[in-house]
Short mmCIF file of C-alpha atoms and ligand atoms in Angstrom, two decimals:
data_model
loop_
_atom_site.label_atom_id
_atom_site.label_comp_id
_atom_site.label_asym_id
_atom_site.label_seq_id
_atom_site.Cartn_x
_atom_site.Cartn_y
_atom_site.Cartn_z
CA MET A 30 26.01 14.35 -11.72
CA SER A 31 27.91 11.27 -12.75
CA GLN A 32 27.89 9.97 -16.41
CA VAL A 33 25.07 7.40 -16.81
CA PRO A 34 25.31 4.54 -19.32
CA ASP A 35 23.09 4.69 -22.55
CA CYS A 36 20.32 2.54 -21.20
CA ASN A 37 17.79 3.50 -23.87
CA ASN A 38 18.68 1.36 -26.65
CA ALA A 39 19.45 -1.93 -24.74
CA VAL A 40 16.07 -3.46 -25.46
CA HIS A 41 15.38 -6.12 -28.22
CA PRO A 42 11.74 -6.60 -28.66
CA ASP A 43 10.67 -9.91 -30.41
CA PRO A 44 9.02 -9.74 -33.85
CA CYS A 45 5.20 -9.89 -33.32
CA ILE A 46 1.79 -8.94 -34.46
CA ILE A 47 -0.19 -6.52 -32.35
CA VAL A 48 -4.02 -7.13 -32.71
CA ILE A 49 -6.13 -4.41 -31.35
CA PHE A 50 -9.70 -5.15 -30.59
CA GLY A 51 -11.84 -1.92 -30.65
CA ALA A 52 -9.58 -0.22 -33.06
CA SER A 53 -12.38 2.11 -34.12
CA GLY A 54 -12.63 3.58 -30.54
CA ASP A 55 -11.27 6.30 -28.48
CA LEU A 56 -8.34 4.50 -26.75
CA THR A 57 -6.92 3.28 -30.05
CA ALA A 58 -7.18 6.76 -31.65
CA ARG A 59 -5.93 8.75 -28.57
CA LYS A 60 -3.45 6.55 -27.05
CA LEU A 61 -2.64 3.12 -28.46
CA MET A 62 -1.86 4.23 -32.24
CA PRO A 63 0.02 7.43 -31.46
CA SER A 64 2.12 5.64 -28.81
CA LEU A 65 2.80 2.89 -31.38
CA PHE A 66 3.75 5.40 -34.11
CA ARG A 67 6.09 7.36 -31.55
CA MET A 68 7.74 4.03 -30.63
CA PHE A 69 8.27 3.25 -34.41
CA ARG A 70 10.03 6.62 -34.96
CA LYS A 71 12.10 6.15 -31.86
CA ASN A 72 13.05 2.54 -32.95
CA TYR A 73 11.42 0.87 -30.04
CA LEU A 74 9.02 -1.20 -32.11
CA PRO A 75 10.52 -4.52 -33.46
CA GLU A 76 11.70 -4.17 -37.00
CA LYS A 77 9.51 -7.14 -38.09
CA VAL A 78 6.06 -5.97 -36.76
CA ALA A 79 2.52 -5.64 -37.97
CA ILE A 80 -0.51 -3.98 -36.31
CA LEU A 81 -3.96 -5.36 -36.95
CA GLY A 82 -6.96 -3.30 -35.94
CA CYS A 83 -10.15 -5.14 -35.35
CA ALA A 84 -13.70 -3.85 -34.71
CA ARG A 85 -17.29 -4.15 -35.95
CA THR A 86 -17.02 -0.97 -38.06
CA VAL A 87 -16.30 -2.03 -41.56
CA LEU A 88 -13.16 -0.51 -42.90
CA ASP A 89 -10.45 -1.64 -45.34
CA ASP A 90 -6.77 -1.17 -44.68
CA ALA A 91 -6.59 2.30 -46.72
CA GLU A 92 -9.58 3.64 -44.62
CA PHE A 93 -7.99 2.40 -41.36
CA ARG A 94 -4.76 4.11 -42.18
CA GLN A 95 -6.31 7.24 -43.08
CA ALA A 96 -8.18 7.34 -39.92
CA MET A 97 -5.15 6.66 -37.76
CA ARG A 98 -3.06 9.17 -39.71
CA ALA A 99 -5.49 11.87 -38.86
CA ARG A 100 -4.96 11.01 -35.18
CA CYS A 101 -1.17 10.41 -35.23
CA CYS A 102 0.08 13.25 -37.55
CA ALA A 103 -2.19 16.07 -36.87
CA GLY A 104 -0.26 19.20 -37.31
CA GLN A 105 3.13 17.38 -37.66
CA ASP A 106 5.45 16.97 -40.60
CA ASN A 107 6.22 13.44 -40.55
CA ASP A 108 5.08 12.14 -43.88
CA GLU A 109 8.08 9.91 -44.43
CA ALA A 110 7.86 8.18 -41.17
CA TRP A 111 4.22 7.81 -41.49
CA ALA A 112 4.42 6.23 -44.96
CA LEU A 113 6.67 3.56 -43.47
CA PHE A 114 4.61 2.99 -40.42
CA ALA A 115 1.37 2.81 -42.46
CA GLU A 116 2.74 -0.28 -44.36
CA LYS A 117 2.58 -2.13 -41.09
CA LEU A 118 -1.10 -1.16 -40.39
CA HIS A 119 -3.88 -3.57 -41.45
CA TYR A 120 -7.58 -3.87 -40.57
CA GLN A 121 -10.06 -6.89 -40.11
CA PRO A 122 -13.74 -6.20 -39.38
CA ILE A 123 -14.92 -8.56 -36.52
CA GLU A 124 -18.09 -9.45 -34.85
CA TYR A 125 -16.93 -9.99 -31.33
CA ASP A 126 -19.33 -13.01 -30.52
CA GLN A 127 -19.04 -14.77 -34.02
CA GLU A 128 -16.77 -17.81 -34.34
CA GLU A 129 -16.50 -17.25 -38.06
CA SER A 130 -15.12 -13.76 -37.42
CA TYR A 131 -12.38 -15.49 -35.35
CA ARG A 132 -11.66 -17.84 -38.33
CA HIS A 133 -11.14 -14.83 -40.59
CA LEU A 134 -8.92 -13.18 -37.96
CA LYS A 135 -6.84 -16.34 -37.67
CA SER A 136 -6.23 -16.41 -41.38
CA ALA A 137 -5.49 -12.61 -41.55
CA ILE A 138 -2.98 -13.19 -38.79
CA THR A 139 -1.34 -15.98 -40.63
CA LYS A 140 -0.99 -13.94 -43.79
CA LEU A 141 0.65 -11.16 -41.87
CA GLN A 142 2.94 -13.64 -40.11
CA GLU A 143 4.20 -14.69 -43.55
CA LYS A 144 4.44 -11.35 -44.95
CA PHE A 145 6.28 -9.73 -41.98
CA SER A 146 8.13 -12.86 -40.78
CA THR A 147 6.87 -12.28 -37.15
CA GLY A 148 7.02 -15.88 -36.05
CA GLY A 149 4.17 -16.99 -33.88
CA ASN A 150 4.34 -13.99 -31.33
CA LEU A 151 0.87 -12.30 -30.85
CA LEU A 152 -0.08 -9.33 -28.65
CA PHE A 153 -3.79 -8.91 -28.27
CA ASP A 154 -5.01 -5.58 -26.92
CA LEU A 155 -8.58 -5.42 -25.56
CA ALA A 156 -9.30 -1.75 -26.48
CA VAL A 157 -13.07 -2.53 -26.10
CA PRO A 158 -15.78 -1.81 -23.34
CA PRO A 159 -15.04 -4.14 -20.32
CA LEU A 160 -18.40 -5.94 -20.87
CA LEU A 161 -16.57 -7.52 -23.93
CA TYR A 162 -13.46 -8.69 -22.18
CA SER A 163 -14.69 -12.13 -21.13
CA GLN A 164 -16.25 -12.83 -24.46
CA VAL A 165 -13.20 -11.92 -26.64
CA GLY A 166 -10.87 -13.89 -24.19
CA GLU A 167 -13.23 -16.88 -24.52
CA MET A 168 -13.49 -16.70 -28.31
CA LEU A 169 -9.64 -16.43 -28.60
CA GLY A 170 -9.36 -19.48 -26.66
CA ARG A 171 -12.00 -21.39 -28.66
CA SER A 172 -10.41 -20.34 -31.92
CA GLY A 173 -6.88 -21.57 -30.77
CA LEU A 174 -5.53 -18.03 -30.96
CA ALA A 175 -4.70 -17.93 -27.15
CA ALA A 176 -2.20 -20.75 -27.35
CA ALA A 177 1.36 -20.17 -28.90
CA ALA A 178 1.93 -22.12 -31.97
CA THR A 179 5.48 -23.27 -31.08
CA ASP A 180 7.58 -23.59 -27.94
CA THR A 181 9.54 -20.41 -28.56
CA ALA A 182 6.54 -18.19 -29.53
CA TRP A 183 4.36 -16.22 -27.15
CA VAL A 184 0.91 -15.02 -26.97
CA ARG A 185 -0.16 -12.16 -24.59
CA LEU A 186 -3.46 -10.36 -23.80
CA VAL A 187 -3.42 -6.75 -22.73
CA VAL A 188 -6.32 -5.84 -20.59
CA GLU A 189 -7.22 -2.21 -20.03
CA LYS A 190 -8.67 -0.96 -16.71
CA PRO A 191 -11.33 -1.24 -15.26
CA PHE A 192 -10.77 -4.80 -13.92
CA GLY A 193 -14.15 -5.45 -12.67
CA HIS A 194 -16.70 -3.28 -10.91
CA SER A 195 -16.64 -5.08 -7.44
CA TYR A 196 -14.82 -7.96 -5.96
CA GLU A 197 -17.31 -10.48 -7.28
CA SER A 198 -17.12 -9.07 -10.90
CA ALA A 199 -13.44 -8.95 -10.75
CA LEU A 200 -13.34 -12.50 -9.62
CA GLU A 201 -15.63 -13.57 -12.46
CA LEU A 202 -13.51 -11.73 -15.02
CA GLU A 203 -10.37 -13.26 -13.76
CA ASN A 204 -11.95 -16.76 -13.87
CA ASN A 205 -13.16 -16.07 -17.47
CA LEU A 206 -9.84 -14.87 -18.81
CA HIS A 207 -7.98 -17.57 -16.95
CA ALA A 208 -10.17 -20.27 -18.94
CA SER A 209 -8.16 -19.28 -21.94
CA PHE A 210 -5.03 -17.52 -20.74
CA SER A 211 -2.47 -18.30 -18.04
CA GLU A 212 -1.45 -15.65 -15.53
CA GLU A 213 1.76 -15.08 -17.40
CA GLN A 214 -0.07 -14.29 -20.59
CA LEU A 215 -2.19 -11.61 -19.07
CA PHE A 216 -0.93 -7.91 -19.06
CA ARG A 217 -3.30 -5.79 -17.04
CA ILE A 218 -2.15 -2.33 -17.85
CA ASP A 219 -2.09 0.61 -15.50
CA HIS A 220 -0.25 3.38 -17.51
CA TYR A 221 0.09 5.27 -14.17
CA LEU A 222 2.64 2.79 -13.10
CA ALA A 223 4.74 3.25 -16.23
CA LYS A 224 5.30 6.94 -15.46
CA GLU A 225 9.02 7.60 -14.91
CA THR A 226 8.48 9.29 -11.62
CA VAL A 227 6.11 6.59 -10.28
CA GLN A 228 8.83 3.94 -11.22
CA ASN A 229 11.27 6.29 -9.37
CA ILE A 230 9.59 5.93 -6.01
CA LEU A 231 11.16 2.60 -5.67
CA THR A 232 14.63 3.61 -6.92
CA PHE A 233 14.45 6.60 -4.37
CA ARG A 234 13.52 4.39 -1.57
CA PHE A 235 15.77 1.46 -2.20
CA ALA A 236 18.72 2.81 -4.12
CA ASN A 237 19.48 5.60 -1.54
CA GLN A 238 20.74 4.24 1.85
CA ILE A 239 19.87 7.35 3.74
CA PHE A 240 15.93 7.12 3.47
CA GLU A 241 15.17 3.52 4.27
CA PRO A 242 16.33 3.47 7.94
CA ILE A 243 13.81 6.42 8.70
CA TRP A 244 11.03 5.03 6.55
CA ASN A 245 8.77 3.84 9.32
CA ARG A 246 6.52 4.60 12.26
CA THR A 247 9.50 5.80 14.49
CA HIS A 248 10.14 8.80 12.27
CA ILE A 249 7.16 9.45 10.06
CA ASP A 250 4.08 11.18 11.44
CA TRP A 251 1.67 10.69 8.38
CA VAL A 252 1.81 10.00 4.73
CA GLY A 253 -0.46 11.85 2.16
CA ILE A 254 -1.10 10.76 -1.39
CA ILE A 255 -3.09 12.94 -3.59
CA SER A 256 -4.09 12.76 -7.28
CA SER A 257 -6.26 15.76 -8.27
CA GLU A 258 -7.70 16.77 -11.57
CA THR A 259 -9.04 20.02 -12.90
CA LEU A 260 -11.16 18.40 -15.60
CA GLY A 261 -14.66 17.17 -14.87
CA VAL A 262 -16.10 13.97 -16.52
CA GLU A 263 -15.69 15.40 -20.09
CA LYS A 264 -17.03 12.66 -22.45
CA ARG A 265 -16.86 9.81 -20.13
CA ALA A 266 -20.14 10.58 -18.09
CA GLY A 267 -21.72 7.19 -19.11
CA TYR A 268 -18.76 5.32 -17.50
CA TYR A 269 -18.10 7.61 -14.76
CA ASP A 270 -21.61 8.07 -13.23
CA ASP A 271 -21.76 4.25 -12.90
CA SER A 272 -18.27 4.08 -11.44
CA GLY A 273 -17.25 7.10 -9.38
CA VAL A 274 -13.91 8.13 -7.99
CA LEU A 275 -13.55 5.19 -5.62
CA ARG A 276 -13.55 2.75 -8.64
CA ASP A 277 -12.01 5.10 -11.17
CA MET A 278 -9.06 6.08 -9.02
CA PHE A 279 -8.70 4.27 -5.62
CA GLN A 280 -9.06 0.63 -6.45
CA ASN A 281 -6.20 1.18 -9.01
CA HIS A 282 -3.94 4.16 -9.23
CA MET A 283 -4.19 5.17 -5.58
CA MET A 284 -3.61 1.67 -4.35
CA GLN A 285 -0.59 1.43 -6.53
CA LEU A 286 0.84 4.59 -5.07
CA LEU A 287 0.05 3.41 -1.57
CA ALA A 288 1.92 0.16 -2.21
CA LEU A 289 4.99 1.72 -3.75
CA THR A 290 5.26 4.09 -0.71
CA ALA A 291 4.61 1.49 2.05
CA MET A 292 5.96 -1.72 0.64
CA GLU A 293 8.98 -3.60 2.06
CA PRO A 294 12.17 -3.91 0.04
CA PRO A 295 11.56 -6.66 -2.57
CA ALA A 296 14.16 -9.61 -2.72
CA SER A 297 14.96 -8.33 -6.33
CA PHE A 298 13.74 -5.77 -8.87
CA LYS A 299 11.80 -8.68 -10.67
CA ALA A 300 8.14 -8.57 -11.42
CA ASP A 301 7.01 -11.35 -9.00
CA ALA A 302 9.24 -10.00 -6.07
CA ILE A 303 7.81 -6.69 -6.42
CA GLN A 304 4.19 -7.92 -6.71
CA ASN A 305 4.70 -10.09 -3.61
CA GLU A 306 5.51 -7.12 -1.54
CA LYS A 307 2.70 -4.99 -2.94
CA VAL A 308 0.05 -7.78 -2.13
CA LYS A 309 1.50 -7.82 1.34
CA VAL A 310 0.67 -4.17 1.71
CA PHE A 311 -2.81 -4.44 0.43
CA THR A 312 -3.56 -7.38 2.79
CA SER A 313 -2.10 -5.37 5.78
CA VAL A 314 -4.51 -2.45 5.35
CA LEU A 315 -6.88 -2.59 8.22
CA PRO A 316 -10.50 -3.35 6.93
CA PHE A 317 -12.64 -0.17 6.57
CA SER A 318 -14.19 0.55 9.82
CA GLY A 319 -16.95 2.90 8.45
CA ALA A 320 -15.88 5.56 11.18
CA GLU A 321 -17.00 9.01 9.96
CA ASN A 322 -13.44 10.60 10.01
CA ASN A 323 -12.10 7.87 7.86
CA ILE A 324 -13.85 8.93 4.71
CA VAL A 325 -15.20 11.90 3.13
CA LEU A 326 -16.97 11.76 -0.18
CA GLY A 327 -17.82 14.71 -2.42
CA GLN A 328 -19.52 15.77 -5.66
CA TYR A 329 -18.65 19.12 -7.42
CA ASP A 330 -21.12 21.71 -7.80
CA SER A 331 -20.84 24.70 -10.31
CA GLY A 332 -17.86 27.01 -9.92
CA SER A 333 -15.11 28.65 -11.93
CA VAL A 334 -11.50 28.34 -12.85
CA ASN A 335 -9.53 31.23 -14.24
CA GLY A 336 -12.66 33.01 -14.93
CA GLU A 337 -14.38 30.28 -16.87
CA ALA A 338 -17.69 29.08 -15.45
CA LEU A 339 -17.98 25.50 -14.88
CA ALA A 340 -21.11 23.31 -14.73
CA GLY A 341 -21.81 21.22 -11.68
CA TYR A 342 -21.45 17.42 -12.01
CA ARG A 343 -25.36 16.83 -12.11
CA ASP A 344 -25.54 19.33 -14.93
CA GLU A 345 -22.85 17.68 -17.22
CA ASP A 346 -24.04 15.88 -20.29
CA GLY A 347 -24.82 12.24 -19.51
CA VAL A 348 -25.10 12.67 -15.75
CA LYS A 349 -28.30 11.72 -13.93
CA ALA A 350 -29.91 14.88 -12.43
CA ASP A 351 -30.13 13.20 -9.07
CA SER A 352 -26.86 11.32 -9.26
CA ARG A 353 -24.99 10.64 -5.97
CA THR A 354 -21.91 9.35 -7.60
CA PRO A 355 -18.83 10.74 -5.62
CA THR A 356 -16.36 12.74 -7.85
CA PHE A 357 -14.19 13.20 -4.75
CA ALA A 358 -12.87 11.02 -1.85
CA PHE A 359 -10.74 11.28 1.01
CA LEU A 360 -9.80 7.96 2.74
CA LYS A 361 -7.82 7.49 5.99
CA LEU A 362 -6.25 4.11 5.90
CA ASP A 363 -4.14 2.21 8.59
CA ILE A 364 -1.68 -0.37 7.64
CA ASP A 365 -1.29 -2.86 10.40
CA ASN A 366 2.21 -4.12 10.19
CA TRP A 367 5.57 -3.54 12.08
CA ARG A 368 6.72 -0.70 9.94
CA TRP A 369 3.49 1.37 9.79
CA GLN A 370 1.37 0.55 12.76
CA GLY A 371 -0.03 4.04 13.90
CA VAL A 372 0.85 6.06 10.90
CA PRO A 373 -2.23 7.47 9.02
CA PHE A 374 -2.20 7.29 5.21
CA TYR A 375 -4.41 9.91 3.76
CA LEU A 376 -5.53 9.32 0.16
CA ILE A 377 -7.24 12.00 -1.75
CA SER A 378 -8.45 12.07 -5.26
CA GLY A 379 -11.09 14.24 -7.02
CA LYS A 380 -12.23 16.01 -10.14
CA ARG A 381 -12.74 19.60 -10.81
CA LEU A 382 -10.23 20.52 -8.11
CA LYS A 383 -8.23 23.67 -8.04
CA GLU A 384 -5.11 22.11 -9.59
CA LYS A 385 -4.08 19.09 -11.44
CA CYS A 386 -1.29 17.33 -9.19
CA THR A 387 -0.18 14.03 -8.28
CA ARG A 388 2.29 13.83 -5.34
CA LEU A 389 3.27 11.69 -2.25
CA VAL A 390 3.91 13.64 0.98
CA ILE A 391 5.89 12.05 3.80
CA ARG A 392 5.58 14.17 6.84
CA PHE A 393 8.29 13.28 9.44
CA LYS A 394 7.86 13.71 13.13
CA GLU A 395 8.86 16.95 14.80
CA ALA A 396 12.35 17.13 16.04
CA PRO A 397 12.97 17.06 19.80
CA LEU A 398 12.65 20.70 20.90
CA ALA A 399 14.66 21.08 24.11
CA MET A 400 17.56 23.24 22.80
CA PHE A 401 15.20 25.58 20.68
CA LYS A 402 12.25 25.80 23.01
CA GLY A 403 13.25 29.13 24.61
CA GLN A 404 13.54 30.76 21.16
CA ILE A 405 10.96 29.40 19.03
CA GLY A 406 8.15 28.06 21.36
CA ASP A 407 6.61 24.61 21.37
CA HIS A 408 6.48 23.88 17.55
CA LEU A 409 9.07 23.10 15.15
CA SER A 410 7.64 21.90 11.89
CA GLY A 411 8.45 18.17 11.01
CA ASN A 412 10.41 17.77 7.68
CA ARG A 413 8.42 17.07 4.71
CA LEU A 414 9.45 14.99 1.68
CA VAL A 415 7.59 15.55 -1.32
CA LEU A 416 7.72 13.09 -4.24
CA SER A 417 5.90 15.01 -6.96
CA VAL A 418 4.74 13.15 -10.16
CA TYR A 419 2.71 15.94 -11.69
CA PRO A 420 3.02 18.72 -12.70
CA GLU A 421 6.67 18.80 -11.81
CA GLU A 422 8.64 15.38 -11.63
CA SER A 423 10.63 16.14 -8.55
CA ILE A 424 11.68 15.41 -5.05
CA THR A 425 11.68 18.20 -2.32
CA LEU A 426 12.76 17.80 1.17
CA SER A 427 11.94 20.65 3.61
CA ILE A 428 14.58 21.52 6.12
CA GLN A 429 14.84 23.97 9.04
CA ALA A 430 17.45 26.66 8.71
CA LYS A 431 18.47 29.70 10.89
CA ILE A 432 17.41 33.05 9.51
CA PRO A 433 20.66 35.12 9.25
CA GLY A 434 20.83 37.72 11.93
CA PRO A 435 21.54 38.30 15.63
CA ARG A 436 18.76 36.06 17.06
CA LEU A 437 17.84 32.42 16.71
CA CYS A 438 14.85 32.47 14.30
CA LEU A 439 14.14 29.52 12.05
CA ARG A 440 12.70 29.32 8.58
CA THR A 441 11.92 26.43 6.33
CA GLY A 442 13.98 25.78 3.18
CA ASP A 443 13.95 23.23 0.49
CA LEU A 444 16.34 20.67 -0.83
CA HIS A 445 15.09 20.14 -4.48
CA PHE A 446 15.79 17.67 -7.22
CA SER A 447 14.05 17.78 -10.67
CA TYR A 448 14.08 14.52 -12.72
CA SER A 449 14.49 16.57 -15.88
CA GLN A 450 17.70 17.67 -14.55
CA GLY A 451 20.48 16.51 -17.17
CA TYR A 452 17.63 15.29 -19.46
CA ASP A 453 15.60 17.25 -22.08
CA ASP A 454 12.71 14.96 -21.83
CA PHE A 455 11.67 11.38 -20.85
CA VAL A 456 12.62 8.85 -23.59
CA LEU A 457 9.20 7.15 -23.39
CA ASP A 458 5.92 8.21 -22.14
CA ALA A 459 3.90 6.05 -19.92
CA TYR A 460 1.76 4.40 -22.56
CA GLU A 461 4.85 3.77 -24.69
CA LYS A 462 6.73 2.22 -21.87
CA ALA A 463 3.65 -0.06 -21.02
CA LEU A 464 3.36 -1.25 -24.58
CA LEU A 465 7.09 -1.84 -24.83
CA ASP A 466 7.04 -4.04 -21.67
CA CYS A 467 4.10 -6.00 -23.08
CA ILE A 468 6.22 -6.83 -26.19
CA LEU A 469 9.12 -7.50 -24.01
CA GLY A 470 7.17 -9.71 -21.60
CA ASP A 471 8.23 -7.61 -18.57
CA ARG A 472 5.35 -7.75 -16.06
CA THR A 473 6.91 -5.56 -13.33
CA LEU A 474 4.68 -2.53 -14.10
CA PHE A 475 1.35 -4.62 -14.54
CA TRP A 476 -1.18 -5.87 -12.10
CA ARG A 477 -1.08 -9.41 -10.94
CA GLN A 478 -4.31 -11.23 -10.19
CA ASP A 479 -3.80 -11.48 -6.48
CA GLY A 480 -3.28 -7.69 -6.35
CA ILE A 481 -6.43 -6.93 -8.20
CA LEU A 482 -8.45 -9.25 -5.90
CA ALA A 483 -6.82 -7.82 -2.63
CA THR A 484 -7.58 -4.31 -3.64
CA TRP A 485 -11.16 -5.09 -4.55
CA LYS A 486 -11.44 -6.82 -1.24
CA LEU A 487 -10.45 -3.47 0.36
CA VAL A 488 -12.47 -1.15 -1.76
CA THR A 489 -15.74 -3.32 -2.04
CA PRO A 490 -16.74 -2.80 1.59
CA ILE A 491 -16.19 0.91 1.36
CA LEU A 492 -18.25 1.03 -1.72
CA GLU A 493 -20.98 -1.03 -0.20
CA ASP A 494 -21.07 1.33 2.77
CA CYS A 495 -21.00 4.46 0.44
CA GLU A 496 -23.66 3.15 -1.94
CA GLY A 497 -26.21 2.19 0.49
CA GLU A 498 -28.90 4.64 -0.01
CA SER A 499 -28.97 6.34 3.39
CA CYS A 500 -25.23 6.32 3.90
CA ARG A 501 -24.39 7.88 0.56
CA ILE A 502 -26.81 10.84 1.04
CA GLN A 503 -25.41 11.42 4.63
CA GLN A 504 -21.75 11.22 3.35
CA LEU A 505 -21.89 13.09 0.19
CA HIS A 506 -20.44 16.52 0.65
CA HIS A 507 -20.79 19.18 -2.19
CA TYR A 508 -17.85 21.31 -3.15
CA GLU A 509 -17.38 24.22 -5.57
CA ALA A 510 -15.83 23.39 -8.84
CA GLY A 511 -12.36 24.91 -8.89
CA SER A 512 -11.86 24.64 -5.07
CA TRP A 513 -9.69 22.03 -3.17
CA GLY A 514 -12.82 19.88 -2.25
CA PRO A 515 -15.30 19.72 0.61
CA GLN A 516 -14.88 22.17 3.51
CA GLU A 517 -14.60 19.32 5.93
CA ILE A 518 -11.24 18.08 4.62
CA LEU A 519 -9.71 21.47 3.55
CA PRO A 520 -7.11 21.63 6.35
CA THR A 521 -5.71 18.22 5.52
CA ILE A 522 -5.60 18.77 1.91
CA ARG A 523 -3.93 22.18 2.24
CA GLU A 524 -1.29 20.33 4.42
CA ILE A 525 -0.58 18.02 1.55
CA VAL A 526 -0.74 20.46 -1.38
CA SER A 527 0.97 23.44 0.20
N1 NAP B 18 -10.36 6.05 -23.63
C1 NAP B 18 -9.49 6.08 -22.77
O1 NAP B 18 -8.83 7.04 -22.55
C2 NAP B 18 -9.21 4.85 -21.75
C3 NAP B 18 -8.43 5.05 -20.70
C4 NAP B 18 -8.10 3.86 -19.86
C5 NAP B 18 -8.74 2.77 -20.15
N2 NAP B 18 -9.78 2.63 -21.16
C6 NAP B 18 -10.52 1.37 -21.37
O2 NAP B 18 -10.12 0.83 -22.54
C7 NAP B 18 -11.26 0.30 -23.11
C8 NAP B 18 -11.58 1.00 -24.57
O3 NAP B 18 -11.95 2.17 -24.25
P1 NAP B 18 -12.43 3.23 -25.31
O4 NAP B 18 -12.62 4.61 -24.83
O5 NAP B 18 -11.71 3.14 -26.63
O6 NAP B 18 -13.91 2.49 -25.57
P2 NAP B 18 -15.00 2.86 -26.72
O7 NAP B 18 -14.44 3.88 -27.72
O8 NAP B 18 -16.21 3.22 -26.08
O9 NAP B 18 -15.10 1.41 -27.43
C9 NAP B 18 -14.15 0.85 -28.31
C10 NAP B 18 -14.77 0.06 -29.49
O10 NAP B 18 -15.66 -0.77 -28.98
C11 NAP B 18 -16.63 -1.12 -29.82
N3 NAP B 18 -17.98 -1.08 -28.95
C12 NAP B 18 -18.21 -0.12 -28.11
N4 NAP B 18 -19.33 -0.36 -27.44
C13 NAP B 18 -19.73 -1.63 -27.83
C14 NAP B 18 -20.70 -2.55 -27.51
N5 NAP B 18 -21.56 -2.26 -26.72
N6 NAP B 18 -20.70 -3.80 -28.08
C15 NAP B 18 -19.75 -4.11 -28.90
N7 NAP B 18 -18.73 -3.33 -29.35
C16 NAP B 18 -18.76 -2.03 -28.78
C17 NAP B 18 -16.71 0.09 -30.80
O11 NAP B 18 -16.27 -0.38 -31.96
P3 NAP B 18 -17.14 -1.08 -33.09
O12 NAP B 18 -18.43 -0.67 -32.93
O13 NAP B 18 -16.49 -0.72 -34.33
O14 NAP B 18 -16.87 -2.49 -32.84
C18 NAP B 18 -15.75 1.04 -30.21
O15 NAP B 18 -15.11 1.81 -31.34
C19 NAP B 18 -12.39 0.33 -22.17
O16 NAP B 18 -12.42 -0.76 -21.33
C20 NAP B 18 -11.98 1.46 -21.31
O17 NAP B 18 -12.35 1.47 -20.16
C21 NAP B 18 -10.04 3.63 -21.87
#
């Protein structure tokens, strides 16, 4: 492999204050703060930076630092680094709907700006339940905090998924946020997109001349995209039972994987050029027909993994005993454009499946058989290209080869590339990369408004079809926890995961 330049230190994030709403919550403790601490230790945070946690829970700076330390440093010996990082951490109690709270917030921000010389740059992160997004956005606008104080300063708002619950609610949320923030200020985070291997899908497709000419309906038979989990709903039953797999995985992550696989080459690697091509994919997907073989919904029953007994979905804490929420979905989508017409895209995602994996499988058409027909019969497996995001970060291309010996017999072998080849570890994990891009103002890996609305337009009719009482009962298949999903769809899943 040729020598690569040192790309890792070539970023210069602006000084800023990071304000986290919902700083007493799960996302802050599990993802945001540990990511910020790791970024600090790797020198990816600006030197002049302060982090201000806000929530209704009343804490002072010392208590906030203590709570965050327990989550960031558990079992690790990094006292020195933590002591330096903790100096940057502050806390301001807030009532999300009270104007007076935002006046206090503003003066806390002003003091931190002076103390840390951060200029007017502000990054607000909405780590609060979605029902508060519009309210906090509006209050930031009314208090004057949404507007940059100078021509050179910036103010950005990070929005965590879910971005709405349906097309109508997503549109309402977008309108509310846009009342105070411009599109350029909004960073709708999908940490999936920031995974190195997901970013690599575009590099693989467009930086390698050999694949692009065959990336179309002439050569490809079908495309499979799977994201499976072994976990059940864990502690998120309240959210999940109301959302189900279609909202939790398909409207966002699965649609992004679909877009990266199917999009046309963008004019440049810039955010808007990439988003334009993604939106074209979303708007080219044929509307959901409701045909039975285009959709399979499932819900897990009890089962076991590695000898451990697992409860069924309806027996999980916080799930309604008669819940009909799907925990598994298979969708067959058709993209009606020049490149993809007639190529089915199989999208599969579910909880409590046999293995945790995320992969794209491109199945090429069978080679013409004439010269082998006498020896091997009518079928020669088409080549399979597997872009694996998890557990292994790799690319595998299956090829046909001759078995050594006097007769012509074929076997399938693999050409394999692992992303860790030449690297011990990825420099930034997905959340760190997403946060860094927010500070850098790079929107390439974030959702744009038209993409959100286009995907909701696609998914909402499917939801309506599935959530109508009679339809849902009819379509919900039960599967054993720890299996690969409903029997009806096992052959297709096996083709994708084998
Ligand atoms: N947790 C994750 O792994 C994860 C992953 C992806 C996306 N997200 C999204 O990120 C956001 C934050 O998630 P989270 O898990 O951290 O949420 P959370 O723990 O349920 O809530 C965060 C904080 O918001 C405040 N809060 C909760 N319910 C409230 C209510 N009804 N009214 C007013 N304040 C309330 C609480 O703080 P105070 O009471 O102190 O104000 C709580 O500590 C959500 O939109 C979630 O969908 C989370």
